[in-house]
Every structure is written in structure tokens, then in C-alpha cells.
CSV table of C-alpha atoms and ligand atoms in Angstrom, one decimal:
chain,number,residue,atom,x,y,z
A,1,MET,CA,-76.3,99.2,93.9
A,2,VAL,CA,-76.4,100.9,90.4
A,3,ALA,CA,-73.5,100.8,87.8
A,4,LYS,CA,-71.9,103.6,87.1
A,5,ILE,CA,-71.5,104.3,83.1
A,6,LEU,CA,-67.9,103.4,81.5
A,7,ASP,CA,-68.6,106.0,78.6
A,8,GLY,CA,-66.7,105.3,75.6
A,9,LYS,CA,-67.8,107.8,73.5
A,10,ALA,CA,-66.6,110.4,76.1
A,11,ALA,CA,-63.2,109.0,77.2
A,12,SER,CA,-62.9,109.2,73.0
A,13,VAL,CA,-63.8,112.7,72.8
A,14,ALA,CA,-60.7,113.5,75.2
A,15,TRP,CA,-58.2,111.0,73.2
A,16,GLU,CA,-59.3,112.6,69.8
A,17,ALA,CA,-57.9,115.9,71.3
A,18,GLU,CA,-54.8,114.8,72.5
A,19,LEU,CA,-54.2,113.1,68.8
A,20,ALA,CA,-55.3,116.0,66.7
A,21,ALA,CA,-52.7,117.7,69.1
A,22,LYS,CA,-50.1,115.7,68.0
A,23,LEU,CA,-51.0,115.5,64.2
A,24,GLY,CA,-50.9,119.4,64.8
A,25,ASN,CA,-47.4,119.2,65.9
A,26,MET,CA,-46.3,117.0,63.1
A,27,GLN,CA,-44.9,117.6,59.8
A,28,ALA,CA,-46.4,115.3,57.5
A,29,LYS,CA,-49.5,113.0,57.2
A,30,PRO,CA,-49.6,109.4,58.5
A,31,CYS,CA,-51.6,107.7,55.8
A,32,ILE,CA,-52.9,104.4,56.6
A,33,ALA,CA,-54.4,101.9,53.5
A,34,LEU,CA,-57.6,100.5,54.4
A,35,VAL,CA,-58.3,97.1,53.1
A,36,ARG,CA,-61.5,95.8,52.3
A,37,VAL,CA,-62.3,92.2,50.3
A,38,GLY,CA,-65.3,92.1,49.5
A,39,GLU,CA,-69.2,92.8,50.0
A,40,ASP,CA,-69.4,92.0,54.1
A,41,PRO,CA,-72.1,94.0,55.9
A,42,ALA,CA,-70.5,95.1,58.9
A,43,SER,CA,-66.9,95.2,56.8
A,44,VAL,CA,-68.5,97.9,55.0
A,45,THR,CA,-69.7,99.7,58.0
A,46,TYR,CA,-66.1,99.4,59.7
A,47,VAL,CA,-64.4,100.3,57.2
A,48,LYS,CA,-66.5,103.8,56.4
A,49,LYS,CA,-66.1,104.7,59.8
A,50,LYS,CA,-62.6,104.4,60.0
A,51,ILE,CA,-62.5,106.4,57.2
A,52,GLU,CA,-64.8,109.0,58.3
A,53,MET,CA,-62.5,109.3,61.2
A,54,CYS,CA,-59.0,109.9,59.5
A,55,THR,CA,-60.7,112.5,57.4
A,56,ARG,CA,-61.7,114.4,60.7
A,57,LEU,CA,-58.4,113.7,62.2
A,58,GLY,CA,-56.4,114.5,58.8
A,59,ILE,CA,-55.1,111.2,58.9
A,60,VAL,CA,-54.7,110.4,55.1
A,61,SER,CA,-56.8,107.1,54.3
A,62,GLN,CA,-56.5,104.9,51.1
A,63,PHE,CA,-58.8,102.5,50.7
A,64,VAL,CA,-58.2,100.0,48.7
A,65,HIS,CA,-61.8,97.9,47.3
A,66,LEU,CA,-61.2,94.2,46.5
A,67,PRO,CA,-63.8,92.5,44.9
A,68,GLN,CA,-65.4,89.0,46.3
A,69,ASN,CA,-63.7,86.2,44.4
A,70,THR,CA,-60.2,88.0,44.6
A,71,THR,CA,-57.4,85.5,45.1
A,72,GLN,CA,-55.3,84.3,47.5
A,73,ASP,CA,-52.3,85.7,45.3
A,74,GLU,CA,-53.7,88.6,44.0
A,75,LEU,CA,-54.3,89.6,47.3
A,76,MET,CA,-51.2,88.9,48.5
A,77,ALA,CA,-49.1,90.8,45.6
A,78,ARG,CA,-51.2,94.1,47.1
A,79,LEU,CA,-50.4,93.7,50.0
A,80,GLU,CA,-46.5,94.0,48.6
A,81,LYS,CA,-47.1,96.8,46.8
A,82,LEU,CA,-48.6,98.7,49.7
A,83,ASN,CA,-45.4,97.3,51.8
A,84,THR,CA,-43.1,98.7,50.0
A,85,ASP,CA,-44.7,102.1,48.9
A,86,PRO,CA,-43.0,105.1,51.3
A,87,ARG,CA,-45.9,107.0,51.4
A,88,ILE,CA,-47.9,104.5,52.9
A,89,HIS,CA,-47.8,104.2,56.6
A,90,ALA,CA,-50.5,101.7,57.5
A,91,ILE,CA,-52.0,98.5,56.2
A,92,LEU,CA,-55.1,96.9,57.7
A,93,VAL,CA,-56.9,94.3,55.9
A,94,GLN,CA,-60.7,94.8,57.7
A,95,VAL,CA,-61.4,90.9,58.4
A,96,PRO,CA,-63.8,88.7,58.1
A,97,LEU,CA,-62.1,87.4,54.4
A,98,PRO,CA,-64.0,85.7,51.9
A,99,ASP,CA,-63.2,81.6,52.7
A,100,GLN,CA,-60.9,81.2,49.5
A,101,ILE,CA,-58.2,83.9,51.7
A,102,ASP,CA,-56.2,82.7,54.4
A,103,ALA,CA,-56.5,85.4,57.1
A,104,VAL,CA,-53.3,83.6,59.6
A,105,ALA,CA,-51.0,84.4,55.8
A,106,VAL,CA,-52.4,87.7,54.9
A,107,GLN,CA,-52.2,89.1,58.7
A,108,ASN,CA,-48.5,87.1,58.0
A,109,ALA,CA,-47.9,88.7,55.3
A,110,ILE,CA,-48.2,92.8,56.7
A,111,ALA,CA,-45.0,94.6,57.1
A,112,PRO,CA,-45.0,94.7,60.9
A,113,LEU,CA,-43.9,98.2,61.2
A,114,LYS,CA,-47.1,98.6,59.2
A,115,ASP,CA,-49.4,96.1,60.9
A,116,VAL,CA,-51.7,98.7,63.0
A,117,ASP,CA,-54.1,95.8,63.9
A,118,GLY,CA,-51.2,94.4,65.7
A,119,PHE,CA,-52.7,90.7,64.3
A,120,GLY,CA,-49.1,89.9,62.9
A,121,PRO,CA,-46.6,87.5,64.9
A,122,GLU,CA,-43.8,89.7,65.4
A,123,ASN,CA,-46.7,92.4,67.0
A,124,MET,CA,-47.9,89.5,68.9
A,125,GLY,CA,-44.7,88.2,70.0
A,126,LEU,CA,-43.8,91.5,71.6
A,127,LEU,CA,-46.7,91.5,73.4
A,128,LEU,CA,-46.3,88.5,74.8
A,129,MET,CA,-42.6,89.0,75.3
A,130,GLY,CA,-43.9,92.3,78.0
A,131,ARG,CA,-42.5,94.8,74.8
A,132,PRO,CA,-45.4,96.0,73.4
A,133,ARG,CA,-45.7,97.5,70.2
A,134,LEU,CA,-48.7,98.1,67.6
A,135,VAL,CA,-51.6,96.3,69.9
A,136,ALA,CA,-54.8,95.5,68.8
A,137,ALA,CA,-57.2,98.3,68.9
A,138,THR,CA,-59.9,97.0,70.9
A,139,PRO,CA,-57.8,95.8,73.6
A,140,ALA,CA,-56.0,99.0,73.4
A,141,GLY,CA,-59.2,100.6,73.9
A,142,VAL,CA,-60.1,98.4,76.7
A,143,MET,CA,-56.8,100.1,78.9
A,144,ARG,CA,-57.6,103.0,77.3
A,145,LEU,CA,-60.8,103.1,78.8
A,146,LEU,CA,-60.2,101.8,82.2
A,147,LYS,CA,-57.2,104.6,82.6
A,148,HIS,CA,-59.4,107.2,82.1
A,149,TYR,CA,-61.7,106.4,84.7
A,150,SER,CA,-58.6,106.1,86.6
A,151,LEU,CA,-59.3,101.6,87.5
A,152,ASP,CA,-56.9,100.3,88.3
A,153,VAL,CA,-56.3,96.3,87.7
A,154,THR,CA,-52.9,95.8,90.0
A,155,GLY,CA,-53.5,93.0,92.0
A,156,LYS,CA,-56.8,92.4,90.2
A,157,ASN,CA,-58.8,89.2,89.5
A,158,CYS,CA,-59.4,90.3,85.9
A,159,VAL,CA,-61.6,87.5,84.2
A,160,VAL,CA,-61.9,87.3,80.8
A,161,VAL,CA,-64.4,86.0,78.2
A,162,GLY,CA,-63.0,84.7,75.0
A,163,ARG,CA,-59.9,83.7,73.7
A,164,SER,CA,-60.1,85.2,70.1
A,165,ASN,CA,-56.9,86.2,69.0
A,166,ILE,CA,-57.9,89.6,68.3
A,167,VAL,CA,-59.4,90.6,71.2
A,168,GLY,CA,-59.3,87.7,74.3
A,169,LYS,CA,-55.2,87.2,74.2
A,170,PRO,CA,-54.3,90.1,73.4
A,171,LEU,CA,-56.3,91.4,76.4
A,172,ALA,CA,-55.4,88.7,78.6
A,173,GLN,CA,-51.7,89.8,78.1
A,174,LEU,CA,-52.3,93.7,78.1
A,175,LEU,CA,-53.8,93.2,81.8
A,176,LEU,CA,-50.6,90.7,83.0
A,177,ASN,CA,-48.5,93.2,81.8
A,178,ALA,CA,-50.7,95.6,84.0
A,179,ASP,CA,-49.9,93.6,86.7
A,180,ALA,CA,-53.2,92.1,86.9
A,181,THR,CA,-53.9,88.3,88.2
A,182,VAL,CA,-55.6,87.0,84.4
A,183,THR,CA,-57.9,84.1,83.9
A,184,MET,CA,-58.7,83.3,80.4
A,185,ALA,CA,-62.5,81.7,80.4
A,186,HIS,CA,-64.1,79.9,77.4
A,187,SER,CA,-66.2,77.8,75.5
A,188,LYS,CA,-65.2,74.9,77.1
A,189,THR,CA,-64.7,76.1,80.6
A,190,GLN,CA,-67.0,74.4,83.3
A,191,ASN,CA,-69.3,76.1,85.5
A,192,LEU,CA,-68.6,80.2,83.6
A,193,ALA,CA,-70.6,81.3,86.4
A,194,ALA,CA,-68.1,80.7,89.3
A,195,VAL,CA,-65.5,82.2,87.3
A,196,THR,CA,-66.9,85.5,86.6
A,197,LYS,CA,-68.6,86.0,90.0
A,198,GLN,CA,-64.2,86.0,91.4
A,199,ALA,CA,-63.6,88.2,89.0
A,200,ASP,CA,-62.9,92.1,90.8
A,201,PHE,CA,-62.9,92.8,86.4
A,202,LEU,CA,-64.7,91.3,84.1
A,203,PHE,CA,-64.4,91.7,80.5
A,204,SER,CA,-66.4,89.7,78.2
A,205,ALA,CA,-65.4,89.2,74.2
A,206,VAL,CA,-68.1,86.3,73.4
A,207,GLY,CA,-70.7,87.9,70.6
A,208,LYS,CA,-73.4,86.4,72.2
A,209,PRO,CA,-76.5,88.8,73.3
A,210,GLY,CA,-77.4,88.0,77.1
A,211,LEU,CA,-74.4,86.0,78.0
A,212,ILE,CA,-73.4,87.7,81.1
A,213,THR,CA,-76.0,87.8,83.6
A,214,GLY,CA,-76.7,89.7,87.2
A,215,ALA,CA,-76.2,86.8,89.3
A,216,MET,CA,-72.9,86.1,87.0
A,217,VAL,CA,-71.3,89.3,88.3
A,218,LYS,CA,-69.4,89.8,91.8
A,219,LYS,CA,-71.1,92.6,93.5
A,220,GLY,CA,-69.2,96.1,93.1
A,221,ALA,CA,-67.4,94.3,90.1
A,222,ILE,CA,-66.3,96.7,86.8
A,223,VAL,CA,-67.9,95.0,83.4
A,224,VAL,CA,-66.4,95.7,80.4
A,225,ASP,CA,-68.1,94.3,78.1
A,226,ILE,CA,-66.9,94.3,74.1
A,227,GLY,CA,-69.5,91.7,72.3
A,228,THR,CA,-70.6,93.0,69.4
A,229,SER,CA,-73.2,91.3,67.6
A,230,LYS,CA,-77.1,91.4,66.6
A,231,ASN,CA,-79.7,90.9,68.9
A,232,ASP,CA,-82.9,89.4,67.7
A,233,GLU,CA,-84.3,92.5,66.3
A,234,GLY,CA,-81.3,93.6,64.3
A,235,LYS,CA,-80.2,96.2,66.8
A,236,LEU,CA,-75.9,96.3,67.8
A,237,ALA,CA,-76.4,94.5,71.2
A,238,GLY,CA,-73.1,93.6,73.3
A,239,ASP,CA,-72.4,90.0,76.3
A,240,ALA,CA,-73.9,91.6,79.4
A,241,GLN,CA,-77.9,91.3,80.3
A,242,PHE,CA,-77.8,95.6,81.0
A,243,GLU,CA,-80.6,95.9,83.7
A,244,SER,CA,-79.4,92.4,85.8
A,245,VAL,CA,-75.6,93.1,85.0
A,246,LYS,CA,-76.1,97.3,86.3
A,247,LYS,CA,-77.7,96.3,89.7
A,248,ARG,CA,-75.3,94.3,90.9
A,249,ALA,CA,-71.7,95.9,89.2
A,250,ALA,CA,-69.9,99.1,90.1
A,251,TRP,CA,-68.9,100.3,87.0
A,252,LEU,CA,-70.4,98.9,83.4
A,253,SER,CA,-69.7,99.4,79.8
A,254,PRO,CA,-73.0,100.1,77.9
A,255,VAL,CA,-73.1,98.4,74.0
A,256,PRO,CA,-73.3,100.8,71.8
A,257,GLY,CA,-71.2,103.4,73.1
A,258,GLY,CA,-68.3,101.9,75.6
A,259,VAL,CA,-65.3,100.0,74.2
A,260,GLY,CA,-66.3,100.6,70.2
A,261,PRO,CA,-65.9,104.3,70.3
A,262,MET,CA,-62.4,103.3,72.4
A,263,THR,CA,-61.3,100.8,69.1
A,264,ILE,CA,-61.6,103.1,66.4
A,265,MET,CA,-59.9,106.0,68.6
A,266,SER,CA,-57.2,103.3,69.2
A,267,LEU,CA,-56.9,102.4,65.5
A,268,MET,CA,-56.1,106.0,64.9
A,269,ALA,CA,-53.1,105.8,67.8
A,270,ASN,CA,-51.9,102.6,66.5
A,271,THR,CA,-51.5,104.6,63.0
A,272,ILE,CA,-49.6,107.9,64.4
A,273,SER,CA,-47.5,105.1,66.3
A,274,ALA,CA,-46.6,103.4,63.2
A,275,TYR,CA,-45.6,106.9,61.3
A,276,GLU,CA,-43.6,107.7,64.1
A,277,LEU,CA,-41.6,103.9,63.9
A,278,GLN,CA,-40.9,104.1,60.6
A,279,ASN,CA,-39.4,107.7,60.6
A,280,LYS,CA,-37.3,107.0,63.7
A,281,ARG,CA,-34.4,108.8,63.8
A,282,ALA,CA,-31.3,106.1,64.2
B,1,GUN,N1,-63.0,92.7,62.3
B,1,GUN,C1,-63.3,93.8,63.5
B,1,GUN,N2,-62.9,93.6,64.4
B,1,GUN,C2,-61.4,94.1,62.8
B,1,GUN,C3,-60.0,94.6,63.8
B,1,GUN,O1,-59.6,95.4,65.1
B,1,GUN,N3,-59.8,95.0,62.5
B,1,GUN,C4,-59.5,94.2,61.5
B,1,GUN,N4,-58.4,94.4,60.2
B,1,GUN,N5,-61.2,93.4,61.0
B,1,GUN,C5,-61.9,93.3,62.2
């Protein structure tokens, strides 16, 4: 068996066309504030890509760049201004943040209807209750990628490796909401291979190149690689050993070109949703 490719670039192009049409019918343009504190190299790249995509789609973006030594109080004061500014519909604070900043407190401080990352307690809670509103971009993008290829998780064994607040946990909830049977595995899981081999759908969001080998994958499984780390050569790498997994899986998402392009489009979709939530007629 040779896996077919879950092509995130192609799926994101289709989604972009949908969003562009929606934006074309809107009376005003949504505006997102993208906050970066300091100079984390990955964050520099990601925020730049997000701004470029906003420009391409006609979403207004406001880049807020704060120095590395910004204090918690200074960041909170800036967020409060953005929260109360009616011209701003969406707020994203790129993580990781410098050590002196409490990231959870920051996520809690963003107005829930502007929380386009969906990391705050209100949006997380709604997702947990099966009433998703603004959902974290990467897991929402994964679900959209599956939908693009008409891959249905209903009743299937879905294994999520990684329990982060920004990917693993919200993804598990989205899968549960879609009627999958969900298992979460993580760094303390014993005999990871025995768990992953049960998966009809295997999602890996750990950030360890080569973690998932072909031998850990059930024949005919669907493998979604959500890992993003740098390998020994400094290149972007996923969690799956691409060549060996490709021989056993029915579908496989590559890194780069899989989940990544969906994540950015997901943020664009959330920005439009945030605008709509704030402009809903009572
Ligand atoms: N850093 C890595 N992924 C993300 C994300 O989805 N949102 C934010 N705010 N920061 C990130």
C-alpha cells in the first residue's frame, strides 16, 4: 500500500476561495490585531505569514510588536485597549511568550468574542460542552482537511498523540463532537505503539521528528501529522517517518504542506467568525 497524500495546500486553496467570496459580500472588513512580544524566530515567521494571508484576503491586520522585556502589566494594558476598541474584531497573541509573562493569564484576558485562537477559558469550555464557537486554528484546520477528503471519523478509533492545550486537547474534543471513539496518548503513555496500532485515524502533535514509524501504524490507517519541529538539518519536520508510514497508511499528511496551510486559513475563518459574532443583531 502507498498512502495517498492529504494535501493541505490544495484544501486550503478551496477554503480560501470560500472565505474570499464571504468577505466579498461583507459590508465592512474584519480587523485582527496580531501581537508579538520579543523576537522568537518561529513567531517572527508565523506572524509574518498570517499578516500576508490577511492582506491577500482583504482582512485588515494591525501588527502590535512589543519588546522582549515587556512586563505582564504592560501587555495586559495593551490587551485591554484592544479589547475595548470597536475597530478590532480579533486578537491573537503569538506564543511562546517571554518567561516573565504568564501565558494563561494573557489568554484569560482576551475578550472571549475576540479570542480567535480559542485558547481562553470561555471558548475552551464551550468546545468541551459540545458547543464550539471560536476553536483553536490547528485542530479546526485538521477537521477541515479530513472533510475536504470526505474522511468520516464517526465511530472510528481515533488516537491523538500529544495533550497540549493548543492542539491535542481541543482536537480530541472536536473528534468526540464528531462521534469518534477517542484515545489520548502522551509522554507518559506505556507502550505507545500498542495504542497507535489500534488507530483508524492517528493524529500526532508532539514535535518529535521520527516519533511515529511505519511499524506503529495499522495497515490502511489515516495518519495526520501535526508535528512541527526542526530536524537535525534545520528543516521543518513532522512527527511521522514519512517513508515507512507511507507504506502502511491509506492517507498521510506531509510536513510541510499538510496541516500548516490549513491552520492559517482556519485563523482567517475565525477572524471572520469573530466579526460576525460581534455584529450579530440582537
Ligand atoms: N504558536 C504556535 N501556534 C500558535 C497558534 O495557533 N496561535 C498562537 N497565538 N501562537 C501559536
